[in-house]
Short mmCIF file of N, CA, C and O in Angstrom, two decimals:
data_model
loop_
_atom_site.label_atom_id
_atom_site.label_comp_id
_atom_site.label_asym_id
_atom_site.label_seq_id
_atom_site.Cartn_x
_atom_site.Cartn_y
_atom_site.Cartn_z
N UNK I 1 -13.08 7.09 36.40
CA UNK I 1 -13.68 7.77 37.77
C UNK I 1 -14.47 8.88 37.15
O UNK I 1 -14.21 9.53 36.62
N UNK I 2 -15.83 8.63 37.79
CA UNK I 2 -16.26 9.86 37.65
C UNK I 2 -16.67 10.69 39.13
O UNK I 2 -16.88 9.78 40.05
N UNK I 3 -16.44 12.09 38.85
CA UNK I 3 -16.20 12.76 39.87
C UNK I 3 -17.36 12.55 40.86
O UNK I 3 -18.86 12.91 39.89
N UNK I 4 -17.23 13.10 41.74
CA UNK I 4 -18.52 13.30 43.31
C UNK I 4 -19.48 14.62 42.27
O UNK I 4 -18.14 15.58 42.42
N UNK I 5 -21.04 14.89 42.28
CA UNK I 5 -21.02 15.85 41.92
C UNK I 5 -21.26 16.57 43.10
O UNK I 5 -21.22 17.77 43.15
N UNK I 6 -20.85 16.20 44.59
CA UNK I 6 -20.73 17.24 45.80
C UNK I 6 -19.57 18.00 45.58
O UNK I 6 -19.34 18.76 45.83
N UNK I 7 -18.53 16.80 45.14
CA UNK I 7 -17.26 17.81 45.04
C UNK I 7 -16.92 18.62 44.02
O UNK I 7 -16.64 19.73 44.50
N UNK I 8 -18.00 18.37 42.94
CA UNK I 8 -17.82 19.76 42.01
C UNK I 8 -18.29 20.64 42.34
O UNK I 8 -17.64 22.00 42.29
N UNK I 9 -19.31 20.78 42.67
CA UNK I 9 -20.23 21.99 43.10
C UNK I 9 -19.45 21.94 44.29
O UNK I 9 -19.41 23.71 44.36
N UNK I 10 -18.91 22.01 45.24
CA UNK I 10 -18.00 22.57 46.04
C UNK I 10 -16.69 23.47 45.12
O UNK I 10 -16.32 24.36 45.44
N UNK I 11 -16.19 22.49 44.46
CA UNK I 11 -15.17 23.66 43.88
C UNK I 11 -15.86 24.63 42.73
O UNK I 11 -15.18 25.80 43.05
N UNK I 12 -16.90 24.28 42.03
CA UNK I 12 -17.80 25.53 41.91
C UNK I 12 -17.66 26.63 42.45
O UNK I 12 -17.39 28.23 42.38
N UNK I 13 -18.21 26.40 43.81
CA UNK I 13 -18.50 27.35 44.99
C UNK I 13 -16.97 28.41 45.47
O UNK I 13 -16.74 29.28 45.70
N UNK I 14 -16.08 27.74 45.71
CA UNK I 14 -14.57 27.87 45.81
C UNK I 14 -14.35 28.77 44.38
O UNK I 14 -13.22 30.19 44.71
N UNK I 15 -14.26 28.40 42.92
CA UNK I 15 -13.82 29.62 42.35
C UNK I 15 -15.14 30.40 41.83
O UNK I 15 -14.04 31.48 42.14
N UNK I 16 -16.14 30.52 42.14
CA UNK I 16 -16.77 31.61 42.29
C UNK I 16 -16.30 32.80 43.69
O UNK I 16 -15.90 33.83 43.19
N UNK I 17 -15.67 31.92 44.93
CA UNK I 17 -15.35 32.94 45.75
C UNK I 17 -14.02 33.39 45.37
O UNK I 17 -14.13 34.71 45.30
N UNK I 18 -13.13 32.73 44.86
CA UNK I 18 -11.93 33.00 44.44
C UNK I 18 -12.45 34.19 43.14
O UNK I 18 -11.74 35.90 43.03
N UNK I 19 -13.33 34.25 42.09
CA UNK I 19 -13.50 35.59 41.25
C UNK I 19 -13.51 36.22 42.34
O UNK I 19 -13.23 38.26 41.95
N UNK I 20 -15.28 36.29 43.65
CA UNK I 20 -15.31 37.37 44.63
C UNK I 20 -14.19 38.06 44.96
O UNK I 20 -14.15 39.50 44.83
N UNK I 21 -13.29 37.50 45.64
CA UNK I 21 -12.32 37.92 46.07
C UNK I 21 -11.18 38.69 45.53
O UNK I 21 -11.10 39.96 45.49
N UNK I 22 -10.99 38.06 44.11
CA UNK I 22 -9.98 39.35 43.47
C UNK I 22 -11.10 40.72 42.69
O UNK I 22 -10.37 41.53 42.64
N UNK I 23 -12.23 40.11 42.46
CA UNK I 23 -13.04 41.62 41.97
C UNK I 23 -12.88 42.59 42.76
O UNK I 23 -12.60 43.69 42.83
N UNK I 24 -13.00 42.27 44.60
CA UNK I 24 -12.98 43.06 45.72
C UNK I 24 -11.77 43.69 45.58
O UNK I 24 -11.87 44.75 46.20
N UNK I 25 -10.24 43.29 45.76
CA UNK I 25 -9.51 43.15 45.75
C UNK I 25 -8.95 44.67 44.31
O UNK I 25 -8.12 45.80 44.77
N UNK I 26 -9.65 44.14 43.22
CA UNK I 26 -8.75 44.72 42.32
C UNK I 26 -10.31 45.66 41.52
O UNK I 26 -10.96 44.31 40.49
N UNK I 27 -11.81 46.41 41.71
CA UNK I 27 -12.29 46.47 41.30
C UNK I 27 -12.45 46.79 39.62
O UNK I 27 -13.19 46.72 38.88
N UNK I 28 -11.40 47.13 39.21
CA UNK I 28 -11.19 47.87 38.38
C UNK I 28 -9.69 47.16 37.41
O UNK I 28 -9.20 47.30 37.34
N UNK I 29 -10.17 45.66 37.79
CA UNK I 29 -9.33 44.38 37.64
C UNK I 29 -9.12 44.26 35.45
O UNK I 29 -7.66 44.21 35.73
N UNK I 30 -9.76 45.10 35.32
CA UNK I 30 -9.32 45.20 33.40
C UNK I 30 -7.93 46.54 33.37
O UNK I 30 -6.85 45.84 32.67
N UNK I 31 -7.65 47.42 34.19
CA UNK I 31 -6.65 47.74 34.35
C UNK I 31 -5.02 47.10 35.51
O UNK I 31 -4.22 47.35 35.53
N UNK I 32 -5.40 46.02 35.42
CA UNK I 32 -4.19 45.63 36.36
C UNK I 32 -4.30 43.99 35.38
O UNK I 32 -5.16 43.16 35.58
N UNK I 33 -3.26 43.94 34.99
CA UNK I 33 -2.92 42.94 33.78
C UNK I 33 -3.24 41.12 34.91
O UNK I 33 -3.46 40.58 34.06
N UNK I 34 -2.53 41.17 35.75
CA UNK I 34 -2.52 39.92 36.38
C UNK I 34 -4.02 39.77 36.92
O UNK I 34 -3.95 38.86 37.15
N UNK I 35 -4.61 40.68 37.83
CA UNK I 35 -6.34 40.07 38.20
C UNK I 35 -6.71 40.44 37.42
O UNK I 35 -7.67 39.58 37.44
N UNK I 36 -6.31 40.73 36.03
CA UNK I 36 -6.93 40.04 34.68
C UNK I 36 -6.63 38.81 34.29
O UNK I 36 -8.03 38.57 33.87
N UNK I 37 -5.86 38.62 34.32
CA UNK I 37 -5.28 36.86 34.21
C UNK I 37 -6.13 36.10 34.78
O UNK I 37 -6.56 34.88 34.30
N UNK I 38 -6.02 36.23 35.89
CA UNK I 38 -7.33 35.75 37.24
C UNK I 38 -8.54 35.51 36.60
O UNK I 38 -8.75 34.05 36.59
N UNK I 39 -9.00 36.44 36.38
CA UNK I 39 -10.48 36.65 36.35
C UNK I 39 -10.47 35.64 35.45
O UNK I 39 -11.31 34.91 34.86
N UNK I 40 -9.94 35.84 33.88
CA UNK I 40 -10.26 35.34 32.74
C UNK I 40 -9.83 33.78 32.69
O UNK I 40 -10.74 32.70 32.61
N UNK I 41 -8.79 33.17 33.66
CA UNK I 41 -8.68 31.67 34.17
C UNK I 41 -9.56 31.21 34.65
O UNK I 41 -10.28 29.83 34.41
N UNK I 42 -10.33 31.98 35.73
CA UNK I 42 -11.33 31.43 36.26
C UNK I 42 -12.53 31.36 35.81
O UNK I 42 -13.34 30.66 35.40
N UNK I 43 -12.48 32.18 34.59
CA UNK I 43 -13.98 31.77 33.80
C UNK I 43 -13.79 30.65 33.13
O UNK I 43 -14.64 30.08 32.45
N UNK I 44 -12.48 30.41 32.42
CA UNK I 44 -12.47 29.47 31.82
C UNK I 44 -12.23 28.22 32.58
O UNK I 44 -13.17 26.84 31.64
N UNK I 45 -11.98 28.14 33.76
CA UNK I 45 -12.14 27.08 34.53
C UNK I 45 -14.15 26.61 35.10
O UNK I 45 -14.27 25.73 34.70
N UNK I 46 -14.24 27.48 34.78
CA UNK I 46 -15.43 27.94 35.57
C UNK I 46 -16.69 26.84 34.46
O UNK I 46 -17.24 25.76 34.18
N UNK I 47 -15.86 27.39 32.95
CA UNK I 47 -16.71 26.86 31.25
C UNK I 47 -16.22 25.43 32.03
O UNK I 47 -17.09 24.32 31.11
N UNK I 48 -15.32 24.98 31.86
CA UNK I 48 -15.00 23.66 31.82
C UNK I 48 -15.02 22.52 32.90
O UNK I 48 -15.69 21.62 32.59
N UNK I 49 -15.24 23.68 33.85
CA UNK I 49 -16.41 22.88 34.86
C UNK I 49 -17.48 22.37 34.57
O UNK I 49 -18.32 21.30 34.94
N UNK I 50 -18.07 23.63 34.30
CA UNK I 50 -19.56 23.27 33.67
C UNK I 50 -19.82 21.53 32.86
O UNK I 50 -20.92 20.95 32.57
N UNK I 51 -19.05 22.12 31.41
CA UNK I 51 -19.33 20.43 30.66
C UNK I 51 -18.02 19.10 31.26
O UNK I 51 -18.85 18.87 30.70
N UNK I 52 -17.71 19.42 32.19
CA UNK I 52 -17.52 18.33 33.44
C UNK I 52 -18.67 17.86 33.92
O UNK I 52 -19.53 17.09 33.93
N UNK I 53 -19.56 18.49 34.24
CA UNK I 53 -20.88 18.64 35.07
C UNK I 53 -22.28 17.86 34.19
O UNK I 53 -22.82 17.09 34.83
N UNK I 54 -21.96 18.16 33.14
CA UNK I 54 -22.35 17.93 32.34
C UNK I 54 -22.12 16.76 31.29
O UNK I 54 -22.79 15.80 30.52
N UNK I 55 -20.95 16.40 31.92
CA UNK I 55 -20.26 14.88 31.41
C UNK I 55 -19.79 14.97 29.93
O UNK I 55 -19.68 14.35 29.29
N UNK I 56 -19.20 16.15 29.17
CA UNK I 56 -19.08 16.21 28.27
C UNK I 56 -17.74 16.17 28.69
O UNK I 56 -16.90 17.25 28.20
N UNK I 57 -16.64 15.23 28.62
CA UNK I 57 -15.38 15.19 28.70
C UNK I 57 -14.67 15.29 27.27
O UNK I 57 -13.85 15.67 26.91
N UNK I 58 -15.32 15.24 26.35
CA UNK I 58 -15.06 15.26 25.01
C UNK I 58 -14.37 16.55 24.76
O UNK I 58 -12.96 17.10 24.11
N UNK I 59 -15.36 17.24 24.96
CA UNK I 59 -15.30 18.82 24.56
C UNK I 59 -14.19 19.37 25.62
O UNK I 59 -13.54 20.20 25.65
N UNK I 60 -13.99 19.14 27.17
CA UNK I 60 -13.27 19.87 28.05
C UNK I 60 -11.61 19.30 27.53
O UNK I 60 -10.59 20.05 27.21
N UNK I 61 -11.74 17.81 27.04
CA UNK I 61 -10.37 17.47 26.17
C UNK I 61 -10.10 18.27 25.07
O UNK I 61 -8.51 18.53 24.81
N UNK I 62 -11.01 18.49 24.81
CA UNK I 62 -10.51 19.28 22.86
C UNK I 62 -10.17 20.61 23.29
O UNK I 62 -8.93 20.75 22.68
N UNK I 63 -10.57 21.37 24.35
CA UNK I 63 -10.39 23.01 24.48
C UNK I 63 -9.39 23.39 25.70
O UNK I 63 -8.76 23.82 25.32
N UNK I 64 -9.33 22.03 26.44
CA UNK I 64 -8.80 22.54 28.10
C UNK I 64 -7.68 21.21 28.41
O UNK I 64 -7.57 21.77 29.27
N UNK I 65 -7.14 21.12 27.71
CA UNK I 65 -5.95 19.58 27.84
C UNK I 65 -4.92 20.30 28.32
O UNK I 65 -4.21 19.84 28.48
N UNK I 66 -4.30 21.55 27.55
CA UNK I 66 -3.62 21.98 28.25
C UNK I 66 -3.20 22.84 29.33
O UNK I 66 -4.27 23.38 29.92
#
């Protein structure tokens, strides 16, 4: 099943909002381990989403299957 591009775009915007909220709550997120983990996870998820949007599922499965 190929994901709907509108759904993928909406997911991208939601992740961007999450990133924005975390950075607003903890402007110095590098000194807060859990906040930093959230940012790192969002960055990885955003990269995986970009690969999905490009139709590159092989890369997604190789690097982010866990």
